[in-house]
PDB file of C-alpha atoms in Angstrom:
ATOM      1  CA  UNK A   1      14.883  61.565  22.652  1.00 77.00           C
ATOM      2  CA  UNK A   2      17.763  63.131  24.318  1.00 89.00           C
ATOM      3  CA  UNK A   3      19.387  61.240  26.910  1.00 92.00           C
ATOM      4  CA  UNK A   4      22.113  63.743  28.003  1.00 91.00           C
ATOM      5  CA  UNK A   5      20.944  65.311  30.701  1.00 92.00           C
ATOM      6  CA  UNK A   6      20.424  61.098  32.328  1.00 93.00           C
ATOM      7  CA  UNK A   7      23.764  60.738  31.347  1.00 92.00           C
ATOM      8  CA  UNK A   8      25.030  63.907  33.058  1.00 92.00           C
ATOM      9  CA  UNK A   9      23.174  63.006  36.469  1.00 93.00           C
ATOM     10  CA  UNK A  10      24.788  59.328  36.305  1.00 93.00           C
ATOM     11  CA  UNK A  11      28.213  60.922  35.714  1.00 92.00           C
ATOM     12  CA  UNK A  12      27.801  62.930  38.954  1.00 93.00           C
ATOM     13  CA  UNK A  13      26.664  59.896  41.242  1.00 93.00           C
ATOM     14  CA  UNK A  14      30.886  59.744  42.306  1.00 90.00           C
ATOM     15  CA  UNK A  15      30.150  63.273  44.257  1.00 91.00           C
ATOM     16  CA  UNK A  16      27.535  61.802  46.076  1.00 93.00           C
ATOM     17  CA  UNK A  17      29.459  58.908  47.708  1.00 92.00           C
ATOM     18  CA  UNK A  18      32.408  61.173  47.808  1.00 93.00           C
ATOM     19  CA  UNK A  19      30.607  63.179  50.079  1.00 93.00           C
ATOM     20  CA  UNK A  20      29.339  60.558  51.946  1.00 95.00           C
ATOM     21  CA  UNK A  21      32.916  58.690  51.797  1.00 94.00           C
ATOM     22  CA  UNK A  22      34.585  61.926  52.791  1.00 95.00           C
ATOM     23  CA  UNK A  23      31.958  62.357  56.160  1.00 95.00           C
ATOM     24  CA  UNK A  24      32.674  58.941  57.151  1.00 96.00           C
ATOM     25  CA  UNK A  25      36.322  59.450  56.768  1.00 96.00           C
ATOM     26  CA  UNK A  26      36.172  62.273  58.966  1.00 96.00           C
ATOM     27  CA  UNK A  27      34.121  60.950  61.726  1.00 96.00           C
ATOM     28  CA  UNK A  28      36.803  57.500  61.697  1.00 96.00           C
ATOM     29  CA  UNK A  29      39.798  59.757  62.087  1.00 96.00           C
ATOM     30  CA  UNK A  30      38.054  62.267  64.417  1.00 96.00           C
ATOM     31  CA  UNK A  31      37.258  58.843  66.442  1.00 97.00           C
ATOM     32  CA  UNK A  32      41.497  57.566  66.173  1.00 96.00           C
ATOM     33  CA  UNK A  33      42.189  60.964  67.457  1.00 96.00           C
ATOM     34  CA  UNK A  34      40.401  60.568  70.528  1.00 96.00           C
ATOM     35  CA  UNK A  35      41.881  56.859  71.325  1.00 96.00           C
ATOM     36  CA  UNK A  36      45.778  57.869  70.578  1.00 96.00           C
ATOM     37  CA  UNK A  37      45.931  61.667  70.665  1.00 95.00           C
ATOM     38  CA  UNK A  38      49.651  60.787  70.649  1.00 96.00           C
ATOM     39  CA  UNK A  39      48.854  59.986  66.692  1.00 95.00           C
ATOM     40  CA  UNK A  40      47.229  62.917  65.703  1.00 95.00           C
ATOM     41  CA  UNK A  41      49.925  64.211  63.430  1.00 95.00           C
ATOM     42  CA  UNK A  42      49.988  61.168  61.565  1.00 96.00           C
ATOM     43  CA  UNK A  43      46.256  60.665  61.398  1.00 95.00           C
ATOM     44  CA  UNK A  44      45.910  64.059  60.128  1.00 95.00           C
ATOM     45  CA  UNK A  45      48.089  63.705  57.135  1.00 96.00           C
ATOM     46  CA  UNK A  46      46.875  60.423  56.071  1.00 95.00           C
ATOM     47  CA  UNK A  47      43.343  61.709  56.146  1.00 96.00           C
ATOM     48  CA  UNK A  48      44.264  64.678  54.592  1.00 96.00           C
ATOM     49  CA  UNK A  49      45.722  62.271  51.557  1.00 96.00           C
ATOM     50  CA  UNK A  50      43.064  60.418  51.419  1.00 94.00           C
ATOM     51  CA  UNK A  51      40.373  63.337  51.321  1.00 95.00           C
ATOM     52  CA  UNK A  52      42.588  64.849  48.475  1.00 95.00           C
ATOM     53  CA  UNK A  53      41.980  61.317  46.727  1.00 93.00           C
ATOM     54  CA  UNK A  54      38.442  61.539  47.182  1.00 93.00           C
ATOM     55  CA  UNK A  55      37.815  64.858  46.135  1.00 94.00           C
ATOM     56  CA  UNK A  56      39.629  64.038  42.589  1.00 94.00           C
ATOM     57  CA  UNK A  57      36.834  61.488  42.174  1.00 92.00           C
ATOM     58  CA  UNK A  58      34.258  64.072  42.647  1.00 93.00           C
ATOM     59  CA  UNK A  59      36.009  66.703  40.605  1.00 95.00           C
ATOM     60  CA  UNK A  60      36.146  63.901  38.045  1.00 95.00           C
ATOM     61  CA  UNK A  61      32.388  63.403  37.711  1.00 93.00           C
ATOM     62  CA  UNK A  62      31.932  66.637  38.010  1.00 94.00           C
ATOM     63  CA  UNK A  63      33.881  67.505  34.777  1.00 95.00           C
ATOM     64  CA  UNK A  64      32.424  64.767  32.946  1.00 93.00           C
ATOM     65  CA  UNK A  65      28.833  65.989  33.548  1.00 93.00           C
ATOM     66  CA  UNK A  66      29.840  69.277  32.660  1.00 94.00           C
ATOM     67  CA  UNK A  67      31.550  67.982  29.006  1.00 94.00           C
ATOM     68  CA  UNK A  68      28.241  65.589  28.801  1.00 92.00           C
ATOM     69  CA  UNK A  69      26.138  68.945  28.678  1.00 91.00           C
ATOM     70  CA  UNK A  70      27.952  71.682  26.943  1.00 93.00           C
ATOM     71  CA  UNK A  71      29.590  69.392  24.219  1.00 90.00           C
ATOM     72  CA  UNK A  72      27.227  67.905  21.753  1.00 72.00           C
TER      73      UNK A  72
END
């Protein structure tokens, strides 16, 4: 019994909450804009940092589900 492909879908759970983390990140920043528009600039890069961080994680899980099923 091949477990691979079980192992491949685990190994991509991180780009599901990366997505979600990523929305939710968004909406929080889109929500500090509003308050202190003053801030913007400085909103926007630190969400911009911390998408960047995010995304790693995703690409991360991605690669390892990719290296789960094409390397045996």
């Amino acid at each position: 019994m091949d477990l691979t492909p079980i192992g491949a879908a685990l190994a991509l759970l991180p780009a599901m909450g990366a997505g979600i983390m990523m929305g939710f990140a968004t909406g929080k920043a889109v929500e500090a804009v509003a308050r202190q528009p003053e801030a913007s600039g400085k909103i926007n890069s630190i969400l911009l940092l911390g998408l960047a961080l995010v995304e790693s994680t995703a690409i991360y899980g991605f690669v390892t589900a990719l290296i789960m099923l094409f390397v045996r």
